[in-house]
Short mmCIF file of C-alpha atoms and ligand atoms in Angstrom, two decimals:
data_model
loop_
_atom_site.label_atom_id
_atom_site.label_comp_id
_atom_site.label_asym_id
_atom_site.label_seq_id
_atom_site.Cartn_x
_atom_site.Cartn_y
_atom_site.Cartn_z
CA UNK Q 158 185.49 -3.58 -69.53
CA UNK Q 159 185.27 -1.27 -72.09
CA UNK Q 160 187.60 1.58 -72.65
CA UNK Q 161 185.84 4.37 -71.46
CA UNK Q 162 185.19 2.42 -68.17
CA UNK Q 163 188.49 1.68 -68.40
CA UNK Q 164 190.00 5.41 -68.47
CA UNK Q 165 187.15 6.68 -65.84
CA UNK Q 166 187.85 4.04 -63.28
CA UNK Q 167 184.47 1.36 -61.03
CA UNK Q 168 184.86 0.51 -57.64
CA UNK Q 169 188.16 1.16 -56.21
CA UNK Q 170 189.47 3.31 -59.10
CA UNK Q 171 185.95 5.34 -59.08
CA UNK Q 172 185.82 9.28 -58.96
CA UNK Q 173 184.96 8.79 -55.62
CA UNK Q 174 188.00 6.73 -54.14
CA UNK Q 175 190.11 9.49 -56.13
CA UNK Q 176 187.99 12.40 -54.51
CA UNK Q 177 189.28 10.46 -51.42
CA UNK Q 178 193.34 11.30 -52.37
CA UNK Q 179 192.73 14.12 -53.42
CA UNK Q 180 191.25 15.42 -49.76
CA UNK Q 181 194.89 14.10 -48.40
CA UNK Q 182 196.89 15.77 -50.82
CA UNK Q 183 195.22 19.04 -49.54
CA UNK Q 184 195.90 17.98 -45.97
CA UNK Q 185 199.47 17.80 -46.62
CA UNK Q 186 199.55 21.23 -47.67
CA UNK Q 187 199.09 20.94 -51.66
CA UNK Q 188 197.30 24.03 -52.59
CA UNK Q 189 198.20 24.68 -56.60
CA UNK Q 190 194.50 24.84 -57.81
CA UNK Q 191 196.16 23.64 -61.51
CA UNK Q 192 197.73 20.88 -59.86
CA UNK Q 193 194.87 19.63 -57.73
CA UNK Q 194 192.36 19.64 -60.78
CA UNK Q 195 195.04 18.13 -63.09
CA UNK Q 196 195.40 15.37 -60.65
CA UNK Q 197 191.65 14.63 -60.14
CA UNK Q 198 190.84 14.39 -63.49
CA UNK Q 199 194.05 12.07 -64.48
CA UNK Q 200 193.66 8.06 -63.77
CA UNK Q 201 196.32 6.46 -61.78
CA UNK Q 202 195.22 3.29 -62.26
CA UNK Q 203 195.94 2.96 -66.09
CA UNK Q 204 199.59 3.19 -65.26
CA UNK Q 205 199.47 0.18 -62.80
CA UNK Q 206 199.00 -3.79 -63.65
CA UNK Q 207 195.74 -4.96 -63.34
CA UNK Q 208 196.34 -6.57 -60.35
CA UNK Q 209 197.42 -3.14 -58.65
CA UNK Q 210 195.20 -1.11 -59.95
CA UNK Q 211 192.80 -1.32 -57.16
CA UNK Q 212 195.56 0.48 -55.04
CA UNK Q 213 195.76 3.45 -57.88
CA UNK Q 214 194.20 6.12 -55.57
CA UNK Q 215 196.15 5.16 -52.10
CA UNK Q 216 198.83 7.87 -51.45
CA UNK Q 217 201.87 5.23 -52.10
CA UNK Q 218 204.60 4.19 -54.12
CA UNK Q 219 203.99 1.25 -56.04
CA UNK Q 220 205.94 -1.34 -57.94
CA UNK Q 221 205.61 -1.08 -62.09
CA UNK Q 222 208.32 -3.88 -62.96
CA UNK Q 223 212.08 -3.41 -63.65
CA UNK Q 224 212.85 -2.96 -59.84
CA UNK Q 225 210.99 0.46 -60.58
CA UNK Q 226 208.11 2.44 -59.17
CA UNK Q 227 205.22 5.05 -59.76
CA UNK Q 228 205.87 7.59 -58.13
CA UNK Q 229 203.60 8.46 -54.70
CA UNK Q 230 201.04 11.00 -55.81
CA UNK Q 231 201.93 13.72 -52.72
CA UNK Q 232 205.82 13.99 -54.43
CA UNK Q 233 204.12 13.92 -57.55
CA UNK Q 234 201.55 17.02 -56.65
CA UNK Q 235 205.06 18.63 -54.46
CA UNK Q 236 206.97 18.28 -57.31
CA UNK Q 237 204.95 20.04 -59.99
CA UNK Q 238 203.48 22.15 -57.47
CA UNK Q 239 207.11 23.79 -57.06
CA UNK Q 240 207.76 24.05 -60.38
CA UNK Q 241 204.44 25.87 -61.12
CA UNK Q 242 204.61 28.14 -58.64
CA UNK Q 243 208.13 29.53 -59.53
CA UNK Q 244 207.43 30.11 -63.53
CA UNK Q 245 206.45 29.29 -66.53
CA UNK Q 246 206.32 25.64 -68.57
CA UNK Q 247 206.88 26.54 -71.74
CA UNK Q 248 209.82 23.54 -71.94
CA UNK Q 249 210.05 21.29 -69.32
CA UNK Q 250 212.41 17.93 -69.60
CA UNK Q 251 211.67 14.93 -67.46
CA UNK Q 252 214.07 12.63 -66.24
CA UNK Q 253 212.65 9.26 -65.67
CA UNK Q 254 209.45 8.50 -67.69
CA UNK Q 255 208.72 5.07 -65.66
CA UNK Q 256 205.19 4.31 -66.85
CA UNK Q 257 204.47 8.71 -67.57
CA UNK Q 258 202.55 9.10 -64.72
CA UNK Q 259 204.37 12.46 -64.02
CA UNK Q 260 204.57 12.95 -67.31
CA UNK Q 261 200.87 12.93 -67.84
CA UNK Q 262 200.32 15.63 -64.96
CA UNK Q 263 203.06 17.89 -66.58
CA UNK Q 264 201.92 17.59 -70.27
CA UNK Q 265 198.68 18.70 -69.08
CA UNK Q 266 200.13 21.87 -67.65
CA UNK Q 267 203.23 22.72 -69.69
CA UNK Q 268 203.38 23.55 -73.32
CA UNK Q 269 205.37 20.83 -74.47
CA UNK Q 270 207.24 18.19 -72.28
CA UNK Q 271 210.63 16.33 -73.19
CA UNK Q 272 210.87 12.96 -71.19
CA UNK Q 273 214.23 10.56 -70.66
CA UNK Q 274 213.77 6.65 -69.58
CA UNK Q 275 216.70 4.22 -69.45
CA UNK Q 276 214.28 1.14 -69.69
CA UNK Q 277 213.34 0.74 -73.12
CA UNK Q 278 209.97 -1.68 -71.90
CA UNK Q 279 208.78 0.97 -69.38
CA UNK Q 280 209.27 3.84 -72.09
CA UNK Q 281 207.16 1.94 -74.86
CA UNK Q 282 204.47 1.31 -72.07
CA UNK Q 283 204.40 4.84 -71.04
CA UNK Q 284 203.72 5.95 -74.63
CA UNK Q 285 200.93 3.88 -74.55
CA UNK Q 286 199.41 5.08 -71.59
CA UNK Q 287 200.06 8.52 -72.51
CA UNK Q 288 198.48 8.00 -76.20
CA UNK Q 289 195.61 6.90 -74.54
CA UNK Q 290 194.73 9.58 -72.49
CA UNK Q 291 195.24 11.98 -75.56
CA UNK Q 292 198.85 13.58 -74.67
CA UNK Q 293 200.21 14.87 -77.88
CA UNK Q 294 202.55 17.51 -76.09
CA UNK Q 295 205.36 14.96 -75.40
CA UNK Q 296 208.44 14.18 -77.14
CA UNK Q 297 210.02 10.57 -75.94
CA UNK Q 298 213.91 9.52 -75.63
CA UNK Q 299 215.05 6.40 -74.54
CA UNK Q 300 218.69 6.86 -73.27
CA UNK Q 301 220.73 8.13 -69.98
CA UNK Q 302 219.25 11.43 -69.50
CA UNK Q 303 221.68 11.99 -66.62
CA UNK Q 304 223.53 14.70 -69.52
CA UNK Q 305 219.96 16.00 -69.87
CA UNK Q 306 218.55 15.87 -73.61
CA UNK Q 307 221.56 17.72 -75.72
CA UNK Q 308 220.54 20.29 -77.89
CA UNK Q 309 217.22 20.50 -76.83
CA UNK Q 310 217.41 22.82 -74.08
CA UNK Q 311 217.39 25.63 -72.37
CA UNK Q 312 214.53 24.20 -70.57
CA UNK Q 313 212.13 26.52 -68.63
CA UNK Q 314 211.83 23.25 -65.78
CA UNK Q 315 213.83 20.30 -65.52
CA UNK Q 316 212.23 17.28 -63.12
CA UNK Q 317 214.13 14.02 -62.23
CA UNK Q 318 212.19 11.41 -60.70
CA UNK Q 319 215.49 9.09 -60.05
CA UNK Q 320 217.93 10.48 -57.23
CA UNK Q 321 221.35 11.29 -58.27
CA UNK Q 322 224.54 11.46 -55.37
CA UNK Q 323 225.21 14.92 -56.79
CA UNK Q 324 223.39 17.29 -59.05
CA UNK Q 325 224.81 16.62 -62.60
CA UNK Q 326 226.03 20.11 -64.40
CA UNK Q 327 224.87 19.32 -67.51
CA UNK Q 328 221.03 19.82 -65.88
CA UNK Q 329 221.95 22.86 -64.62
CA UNK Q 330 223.39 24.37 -68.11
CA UNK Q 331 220.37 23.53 -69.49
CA UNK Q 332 218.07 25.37 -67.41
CA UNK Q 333 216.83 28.97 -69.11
CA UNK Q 334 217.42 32.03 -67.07
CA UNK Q 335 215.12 31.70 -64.69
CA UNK Q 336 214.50 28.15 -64.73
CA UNK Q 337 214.15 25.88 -62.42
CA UNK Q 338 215.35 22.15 -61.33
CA UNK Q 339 212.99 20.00 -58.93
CA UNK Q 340 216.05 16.96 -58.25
CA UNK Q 341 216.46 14.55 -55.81
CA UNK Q 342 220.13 14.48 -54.18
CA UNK Q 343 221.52 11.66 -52.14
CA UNK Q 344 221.92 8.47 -51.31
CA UNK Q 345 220.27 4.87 -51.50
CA UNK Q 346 218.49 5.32 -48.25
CA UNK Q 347 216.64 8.83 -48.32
CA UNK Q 348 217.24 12.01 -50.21
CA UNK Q 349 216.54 15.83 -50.00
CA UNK Q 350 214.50 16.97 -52.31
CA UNK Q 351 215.73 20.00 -53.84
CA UNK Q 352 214.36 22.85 -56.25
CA UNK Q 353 217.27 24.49 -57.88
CA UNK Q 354 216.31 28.55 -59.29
CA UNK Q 355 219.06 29.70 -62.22
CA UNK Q 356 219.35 33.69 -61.95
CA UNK Q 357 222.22 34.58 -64.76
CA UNK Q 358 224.88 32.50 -63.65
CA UNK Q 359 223.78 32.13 -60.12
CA UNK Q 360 221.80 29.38 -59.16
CA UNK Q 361 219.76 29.73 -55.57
CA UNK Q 362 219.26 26.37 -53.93
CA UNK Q 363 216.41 25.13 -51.55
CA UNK Q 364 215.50 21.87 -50.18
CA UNK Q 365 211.67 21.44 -50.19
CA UNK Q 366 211.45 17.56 -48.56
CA UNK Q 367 212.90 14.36 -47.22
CA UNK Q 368 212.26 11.81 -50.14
CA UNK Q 369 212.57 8.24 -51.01
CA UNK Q 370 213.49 7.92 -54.70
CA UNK Q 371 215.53 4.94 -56.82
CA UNK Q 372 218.65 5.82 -57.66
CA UNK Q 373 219.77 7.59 -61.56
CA UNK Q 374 221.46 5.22 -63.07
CA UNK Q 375 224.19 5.32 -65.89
CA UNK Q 376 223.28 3.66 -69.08
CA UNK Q 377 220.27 1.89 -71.29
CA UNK Q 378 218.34 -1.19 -70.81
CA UNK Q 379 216.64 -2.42 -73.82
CA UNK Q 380 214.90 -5.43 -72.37
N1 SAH T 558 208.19 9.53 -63.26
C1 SAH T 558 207.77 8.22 -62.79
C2 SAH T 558 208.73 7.67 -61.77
C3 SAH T 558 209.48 6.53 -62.30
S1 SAH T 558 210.73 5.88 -61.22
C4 SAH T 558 206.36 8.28 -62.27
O1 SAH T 558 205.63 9.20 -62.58
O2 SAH T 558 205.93 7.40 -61.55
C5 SAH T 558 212.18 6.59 -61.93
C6 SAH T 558 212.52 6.19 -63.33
O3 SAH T 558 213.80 6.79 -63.61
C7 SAH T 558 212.70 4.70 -63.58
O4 SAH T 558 211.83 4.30 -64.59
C8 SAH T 558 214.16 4.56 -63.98
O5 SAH T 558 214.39 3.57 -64.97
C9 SAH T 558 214.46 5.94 -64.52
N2 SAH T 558 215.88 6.29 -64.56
C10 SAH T 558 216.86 6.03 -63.64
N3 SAH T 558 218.04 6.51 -64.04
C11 SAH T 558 217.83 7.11 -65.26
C12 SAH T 558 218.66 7.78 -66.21
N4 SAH T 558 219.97 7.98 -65.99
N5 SAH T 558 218.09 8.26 -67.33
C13 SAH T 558 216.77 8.09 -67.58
N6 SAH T 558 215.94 7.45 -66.74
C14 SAH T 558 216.45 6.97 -65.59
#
């Protein structure tokens, strides 16, 4: 297959089969206009092994190696969704690249995205895949972005794709007046998905969803 193929996706990974997802993301109540075009115009399947790829477009979570996952697409669309509705993106910080999935979908609608992975493998693949698909919006850090990125902020969004027991304060000091945190809290089992608005030195607190995420974990990997 050649690359273009590649990027636009025969058979199960055709426009068609992602026209398909897309219909269910509206059913569920996704109604961001930016989001919904972002996320039919963005392959899933170049994030997944070959042998998943024909699963790209089905509304699931699916394995990527490293006892990790790719996110389903409805949190994905949920997540940015609430974070685009509520501001701007002018900085947003990701924690948890995985394979940049949801860091594709945010680079194409924020000015410039800072993203955190623990795994050092899954970080170099998800510069890959984001090179590909032209992303040049997107500054990379492998570490333990459960402190957030240090020095970096105040960040107009924050997103964590990995599910911490409590919110960690150093997320919240780096939110902008008027920023915003999309987190989920709790434990292994299920979490509550929350979206966290900073007004001075208030911060109002809602819970949007009941979510499934892998835990945020302290430390780096490097293999
Ligand atoms: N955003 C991804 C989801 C990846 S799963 C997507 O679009 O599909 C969550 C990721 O968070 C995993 O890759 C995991 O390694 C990472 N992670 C967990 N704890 C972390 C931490 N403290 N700092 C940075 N990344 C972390």
């Amino acid at each position: 297959m050649n690359s273009k193929q590649n990027l636009n996706g025969i058979g199960m990974t055709s426009q068609r089969t992602r026209e398909r997802l897309l219909g269910r993301l509206m059913d569920q109540g996704i109604t961001s206009m930016e989001v919904l075009d972002v996320m039919r115009t963005t392959p899933r399947h170049i994030f997944l092994d070959e042998a998943l790829s024909h699963r790209a477009y089905e509304d699931v979570a699916l394995p990527i190696g490293h006892n990790q996952t790719i996110s389903q697409p409805y949190i994905v669309a949920r997540m940015t969704e609430a974070l685009v509705k509520s501001g701007s993106l002018e900085r947003v910080l990701e924690i948890g690249t995985g394979c940049g999935y949801q860091t594709a979908i945010l680079a194409q609608l924020a000015k410039r995205v800072f993203t955190i992975e623990r795994i050092k493998p899954l970080l170099d693949r998800a510069k890959h895949n984001l090179k590909l698909l032209g992303l040049r919006n997107i500054e990379f850090k492998h570490d333990d972005g459960s402190t957030g990125w240090q020095g970096c902020g105040p960040f107009d969004a924050i997103i964590t794709t990995a599910a911490p027991q409590q919110i960690p304060q150093d997320l919240l000091d780096q939110l902008a007046d008027g920023g915003r945190l999309v987190i989920p809290v709790g434990g292994e089992d299920f979490q509550e998905l929350k979206l966290i608005q900073r007004d001075g030195s208030d911060f109002e607190e809602r819970t949007l969803d009941k979510v499934r995420f892998v835990p945020l974990l302290m430390g780096q990997v490097q293999h």
